[in-house]
């Protein structure tokens, strides 16, 4: 069997714990930040490495799966970075999206 998405169970477990009272715990926030800032860049680097190897031996070029993997990694990095930016604050969607789209997403894309 091929698994297209492999995720750590810890964020899902913390989500289920927080579901009952409707509040995310500090542990859940830091786990999501660590997932986005530690695991996403390494996953993206591995995806890029494999894609470069495959494109060097085939004439097909880059695959759609590589593109989706890279975009999801960049999105995860930017979201975690934005959450860290607003740590212990409750911003409305406007400022959150502004920082995400105008600052964090371009930074993440330029570093991946």
Coordinates of N, CA, C and O in Angstrom, one line a residue:
X1 N 0.8 -1.2 0.0 CA 0.0 0.0 0.0 C 0.9 1.2 0.0 O 1.9 1.3 0.6
X2 N 0.4 2.2 -0.7 CA 1.1 3.5 -0.8 C 0.4 4.5 0.1 O -0.8 4.7 0.0
X3 N 1.1 5.1 1.0 CA 0.6 6.2 1.9 C 1.0 7.5 1.3 O 2.2 7.8 1.3
X4 N 0.0 8.3 0.9 CA 0.3 9.6 0.3 C 0.6 10.7 1.4 O 1.3 11.6 1.2
X5 N -0.1 10.5 2.5 CA 0.1 11.5 3.6 C 0.4 10.7 4.9 O -0.3 9.8 5.3
X6 N 1.5 11.1 5.5 CA 1.8 10.5 6.8 C 2.0 11.6 7.8 O 2.7 12.6 7.6
X7 N 1.2 11.6 8.9 CA 1.3 12.6 9.9 C 1.5 12.0 11.2 O 1.2 10.9 11.5
X8 N 2.0 12.8 12.1 CA 2.2 12.4 13.5 C 0.9 12.4 14.2 O 0.1 13.3 14.0
X9 N 0.7 11.4 15.0 CA -0.6 11.3 15.7 C -0.8 12.3 16.8 O -1.9 12.6 17.3
X10 N 0.3 12.9 17.3 CA 0.2 13.8 18.4 C -0.7 15.0 18.2 O -1.6 15.3 19.1
X11 N -0.6 15.8 17.1 CA -1.6 16.9 16.9 C -3.0 16.4 16.9 O -3.9 17.1 17.4
X12 N -3.3 15.3 16.3 CA -4.7 14.7 16.3 C -5.2 14.4 17.7 O -6.3 14.6 18.0
X13 N -4.3 13.8 18.5 CA -4.6 13.5 19.8 C -5.0 14.7 20.6 O -6.0 14.8 21.4
X14 N -4.1 15.7 20.5 CA -4.4 17.0 21.2 C -5.6 17.7 20.7 O -6.3 18.4 21.5
X15 N -5.9 17.6 19.4 CA -7.2 18.1 18.9 C -8.4 17.5 19.5 O -9.3 18.1 19.9
X16 N -8.3 16.2 19.6 CA -9.4 15.4 20.3 C -9.6 15.8 21.7 O -10.7 15.9 22.2
X17 N -8.5 16.0 22.4 CA -8.6 16.5 23.8 C -9.2 17.9 23.9 O -10.0 18.1 24.9
X18 N -8.8 18.7 23.0 CA -9.3 20.1 23.1 C -10.8 20.2 22.5 O -11.4 21.2 22.8
X19 N -11.2 19.2 21.8 CA -12.6 19.3 21.2 C -13.7 19.5 22.2 O -14.7 20.1 22.0
X20 N -13.5 18.8 23.4 CA -14.5 18.8 24.4 C -14.8 20.2 25.0 O -15.9 20.5 25.3
X21 N -13.7 21.0 25.2 CA -14.0 22.3 25.9 C -13.8 23.4 24.9 O -14.1 24.6 25.2
X22 N -13.4 23.2 23.6 CA -13.4 24.2 22.6 C -12.2 25.1 22.7 O -12.1 26.1 22.0
X23 N -11.2 24.8 23.6 CA -10.0 25.6 23.7 C -8.8 24.8 23.4 O -8.6 23.7 24.0
X24 N -7.9 25.3 22.6 CA -6.6 24.6 22.4 C -5.7 24.9 23.6 O -5.6 26.0 24.2
X25 N -5.0 23.8 24.0 CA -4.0 23.9 25.1 C -2.7 24.5 24.6 O -2.5 24.5 23.4
X26 N -1.9 25.0 25.5 CA -0.6 25.5 25.1 C 0.2 24.4 24.4 O 1.0 24.6 23.4
X27 N 0.1 23.2 24.9 CA 0.8 22.1 24.3 C 0.4 21.8 22.9 O 1.2 21.5 22.0
X28 N -0.9 21.9 22.6 CA -1.4 21.8 21.2 C -0.8 22.8 20.3 O -0.5 22.5 19.2
X29 N -0.8 24.1 20.8 CA -0.2 25.1 19.9 C 1.2 24.9 19.6 O 1.7 25.0 18.5
X30 N 2.0 24.6 20.6 CA 3.4 24.3 20.4 C 3.7 23.1 19.6 O 4.7 23.0 18.8
X31 N 2.9 22.1 19.7 CA 3.0 20.9 18.9 C 2.8 21.2 17.4 O 3.5 20.8 16.6
X32 N 1.7 22.0 17.2 CA 1.5 22.4 15.8 C 2.6 23.3 15.2 O 3.0 23.2 14.0
X33 N 3.1 24.2 16.1 CA 4.3 25.0 15.6 C 5.5 24.1 15.3 O 6.1 24.3 14.3
X34 N 5.8 23.2 16.2 CA 6.9 22.3 15.9 C 6.7 21.4 14.7 O 7.6 21.2 13.9
X35 N 5.5 20.9 14.5 CA 5.2 20.2 13.3 C 5.4 21.0 12.0 O 6.0 20.5 11.0
X36 N 5.0 22.3 12.0 CA 5.2 23.1 10.9 C 6.6 23.6 10.6 O 7.0 23.8 9.5
X37 N 7.3 23.9 11.7 CA 8.6 24.5 11.6 C 9.7 23.5 11.6 O 10.9 23.9 11.2
X38 N 9.5 22.3 12.0 CA 10.6 21.3 12.0 C 10.3 20.2 11.0 O 11.2 19.9 10.2
X39 N 9.1 19.6 11.0 CA 8.9 18.5 10.1 C 8.6 18.9 8.6 O 9.0 18.3 7.7
X40 N 7.9 20.1 8.4 CA 7.6 20.5 7.1 C 8.9 20.8 6.2 O 9.0 20.4 5.1
X41 N 9.8 21.6 6.8 CA 11.0 21.9 6.0 C 11.8 20.6 5.6 O 12.3 20.5 4.5
X42 N 11.9 19.7 6.6 CA 12.7 18.5 6.2 C 11.9 17.6 5.2 O 12.5 17.0 4.3
X43 N 10.6 17.6 5.3 CA 9.8 16.8 4.3 C 9.9 17.5 3.0 O 10.0 16.8 1.9
X44 N 9.9 18.8 2.9 CA 10.1 19.5 1.7 C 11.4 19.3 1.0 O 11.5 19.0 -0.2
X45 N 12.5 19.3 1.9 CA 13.8 19.0 1.3 C 13.9 17.6 0.8 O 14.5 17.4 -0.3
X46 N 13.3 16.6 1.4 CA 13.3 15.3 0.9 C 12.5 15.2 -0.4 O 13.0 14.5 -1.3
X47 N 11.4 15.8 -0.5 CA 10.6 15.8 -1.7 C 11.4 16.4 -2.8 O 11.3 15.9 -4.0
X48 N 12.0 17.5 -2.6 CA 12.8 18.2 -3.6 C 13.9 17.3 -4.1 O 14.2 17.2 -5.3
X49 N 14.6 16.7 -3.2 CA 15.7 15.8 -3.5 C 15.3 14.6 -4.4 O 15.9 14.4 -5.5
X50 N 14.2 14.0 -4.0 CA 13.6 12.9 -4.9 C 13.2 13.4 -6.2 O 13.4 12.8 -7.2
X51 N 12.5 14.6 -6.2 CA 12.0 15.1 -7.5 C 13.2 15.4 -8.5 O 13.1 15.2 -9.7
X52 N 14.3 16.0 -7.9 CA 15.4 16.3 -8.7 C 16.1 15.0 -9.3 O 16.5 15.0 -10.4
X53 N 16.2 14.0 -8.4 CA 16.7 12.7 -8.9 C 15.9 12.2 -10.0 O 16.4 11.7 -11.1
X54 N 14.5 12.1 -9.8 CA 13.7 11.6 -10.9 C 13.7 12.4 -12.2 O 13.6 11.9 -13.3
X55 N 13.8 13.7 -12.0 CA 13.8 14.5 -13.2 C 15.1 14.4 -14.0 O 15.1 14.7 -15.2
X56 N 16.1 14.0 -13.3 CA 17.4 13.9 -14.0 C 17.5 12.6 -14.8 O 18.3 12.5 -15.8
X57 N 16.7 11.6 -14.5 CA 16.7 10.3 -15.2 C 15.5 10.1 -16.1 O 15.5 9.2 -16.9
X58 N 14.5 10.9 -16.0 CA 13.3 10.8 -16.9 C 13.2 12.2 -17.7 O 13.7 13.2 -17.3
X59 N 12.4 12.1 -18.8 CA 12.2 13.3 -19.6 C 10.9 13.9 -19.3 O 10.5 14.9 -19.9
X60 N 10.2 13.4 -18.2 CA 8.8 13.9 -17.9 C 8.8 15.3 -17.2 O 7.9 16.0 -17.2
X61 N 9.9 15.6 -16.6 CA 10.0 16.8 -15.8 C 9.4 16.6 -14.4 O 9.4 15.5 -13.9
X62 N 9.0 17.7 -13.8 CA 8.5 17.6 -12.4 C 7.0 17.0 -12.4 O 6.2 17.4 -13.2
X63 N 6.8 16.2 -11.4 CA 5.5 15.6 -11.2 C 4.5 16.5 -10.5 O 4.9 17.4 -9.8
X64 N 3.2 16.3 -10.6 CA 2.2 17.0 -9.9 C 2.3 16.7 -8.4 O 2.0 17.6 -7.6
X65 N 2.6 15.5 -8.1 CA 2.7 15.1 -6.7 C 3.8 15.9 -6.0 O 3.7 16.3 -4.9
X66 N 4.9 16.2 -6.7 CA 6.0 17.0 -6.2 C 5.5 18.4 -6.0 O 5.8 19.0 -4.9
X67 N 4.8 18.9 -6.9 CA 4.2 20.3 -6.7 C 3.3 20.4 -5.5 O 3.4 21.3 -4.7
X68 N 2.4 19.4 -5.4 CA 1.5 19.4 -4.3 C 2.2 19.3 -2.9 O 1.9 19.9 -1.9
X69 N 3.2 18.4 -2.9 CA 4.0 18.2 -1.7 C 4.7 19.5 -1.3 O 4.8 19.9 -0.1
X70 N 5.3 20.2 -2.3 CA 6.0 21.4 -2.0 C 5.1 22.5 -1.5 O 5.4 23.2 -0.5
X71 N 3.9 22.6 -2.1 CA 3.0 23.7 -1.7 C 2.4 23.4 -0.3 O 2.3 24.3 0.5
X72 N 2.2 22.1 0.0 CA 1.7 21.8 1.3 C 2.7 22.0 2.4 O 2.4 22.4 3.5
X73 N 4.0 21.8 2.1 CA 5.1 22.1 3.0 C 5.2 23.5 3.3 O 5.3 24.0 4.4
X74 N 5.1 24.3 2.2 CA 5.2 25.8 2.3 C 4.1 26.3 3.1 O 4.2 27.2 4.0
X75 N 2.9 25.8 2.9 CA 1.7 26.2 3.6 C 1.8 25.9 5.1 O 1.5 26.7 5.9
X76 N 2.3 24.7 5.4 CA 2.4 24.3 6.8 C 3.5 25.1 7.5 O 3.3 25.5 8.7
X77 N 4.6 25.4 6.8 CA 5.6 26.3 7.4 C 5.0 27.7 7.7 O 5.2 28.2 8.8
X78 N 4.3 28.2 6.7 CA 3.8 29.6 6.9 C 2.7 29.6 8.0 O 2.7 30.6 8.8
X79 N 1.9 28.6 8.0 CA 0.8 28.6 9.1 C 1.4 28.5 10.4 O 1.0 29.2 11.4
X80 N 2.4 27.6 10.6 CA 3.1 27.5 11.9 C 3.8 28.8 12.3 O 3.7 29.2 13.5
X81 N 4.4 29.4 11.4 CA 5.1 30.6 11.6 C 4.1 31.8 12.0 O 4.4 32.6 12.9
X82 N 3.0 31.8 11.4 CA 2.0 32.8 11.7 C 1.4 32.5 13.1 O 1.1 33.5 13.8
X83 N 1.2 31.3 13.4 CA 0.7 30.9 14.8 C 1.7 31.4 15.8 O 1.3 31.8 16.9
X84 N 3.0 31.2 15.5 CA 4.0 31.6 16.5 C 4.0 33.1 16.6 O 4.2 33.7 17.7
X85 N 3.8 33.8 15.5 CA 3.7 35.3 15.5 C 2.6 35.8 16.4 O 2.8 36.8 17.1
X86 N 1.5 35.1 16.4 CA 0.4 35.6 17.2 C 0.2 34.7 18.5 O -0.9 34.6 19.0
X87 N 1.3 34.2 19.0 CA 1.2 33.3 20.2 C 0.7 34.1 21.4 O 1.1 35.2 21.6
X88 N -0.2 33.5 22.1 CA -0.9 34.1 23.2 C -1.8 35.3 22.9 O -2.1 36.1 23.8
X89 N -2.1 35.4 21.6 CA -3.1 36.5 21.2 C -4.2 35.8 20.5 O -4.1 34.7 20.0
X90 N -5.3 36.5 20.4 CA -6.5 36.0 19.6 C -6.8 37.0 18.5 O -7.7 37.9 18.7
X91 N -6.1 37.0 17.4 CA -6.3 38.0 16.4 C -7.6 37.6 15.6 O -8.0 36.5 15.5
X92 N -8.2 38.6 15.0 CA -9.3 38.3 14.1 C -8.7 37.8 12.8 O -7.5 37.8 12.6
X93 N -9.6 37.3 11.9 CA -9.1 36.7 10.7 C -8.4 37.7 9.7 O -7.5 37.3 9.0
X94 N -8.8 38.9 9.8 CA -8.1 39.9 8.9 C -6.6 40.1 9.2 O -5.8 39.8 8.2
X95 N -6.2 40.4 10.4 CA -4.7 40.5 10.6 C -4.0 39.1 10.5 O -2.9 39.1 10.0
X96 N -4.7 38.1 10.8 CA -4.1 36.7 10.7 C -3.8 36.4 9.2 O -2.7 36.0 8.9
X97 N -4.8 36.6 8.4 CA -4.6 36.4 6.9 C -3.6 37.4 6.3 O -2.8 37.0 5.4
X98 N -3.6 38.6 6.8 CA -2.7 39.6 6.3 C -1.2 39.2 6.5 O -0.4 39.2 5.6
X99 N -0.9 38.8 7.8 CA 0.4 38.3 8.1 C 0.8 37.0 7.3 O 1.9 36.9 6.8
X100 N -0.2 36.1 7.3 CA 0.0 34.9 6.6 C 0.4 35.1 5.1 O 1.3 34.5 4.6
X101 N -0.5 35.8 4.4 CA -0.4 36.0 3.0 C 0.8 36.9 2.6 O 1.5 36.7 1.7
X102 N 0.9 38.1 3.3 CA 1.8 39.1 2.9 C 3.2 38.9 3.4 O 4.2 39.4 2.9
X103 N 3.4 38.2 4.6 CA 4.7 38.1 5.2 C 5.2 36.7 5.3 O 6.2 36.4 4.7
X104 N 4.4 35.8 5.9 CA 4.9 34.5 6.2 C 5.0 33.5 5.0 O 6.0 32.8 4.9
X105 N 4.0 33.5 4.2 CA 4.0 32.6 3.0 C 5.1 33.0 2.1 O 5.8 32.1 1.6
X106 N 5.3 34.3 1.7 CA 6.5 34.6 0.8 C 7.8 34.2 1.5 O 8.7 33.8 0.8
X107 N 7.9 34.4 2.8 CA 9.2 34.0 3.5 C 9.4 32.5 3.4 O 10.5 32.1 3.1
X108 N 8.4 31.7 3.7 CA 8.5 30.3 3.6 C 8.8 29.8 2.2 O 9.7 29.0 2.0
X109 N 8.2 30.4 1.2 CA 8.4 30.0 -0.2 C 9.8 30.3 -0.6 O 10.4 29.6 -1.4
X110 N 10.3 31.5 -0.2 CA 11.7 31.8 -0.6 C 12.8 31.0 0.1 O 13.9 30.9 -0.4
X111 N 12.4 30.4 1.3 CA 13.4 29.6 2.0 C 13.4 28.1 1.6 O 14.3 27.4 1.9
X112 N 12.3 27.7 1.0 CA 12.2 26.3 0.6 C 12.7 26.2 -0.8 O 13.6 25.7 -1.2

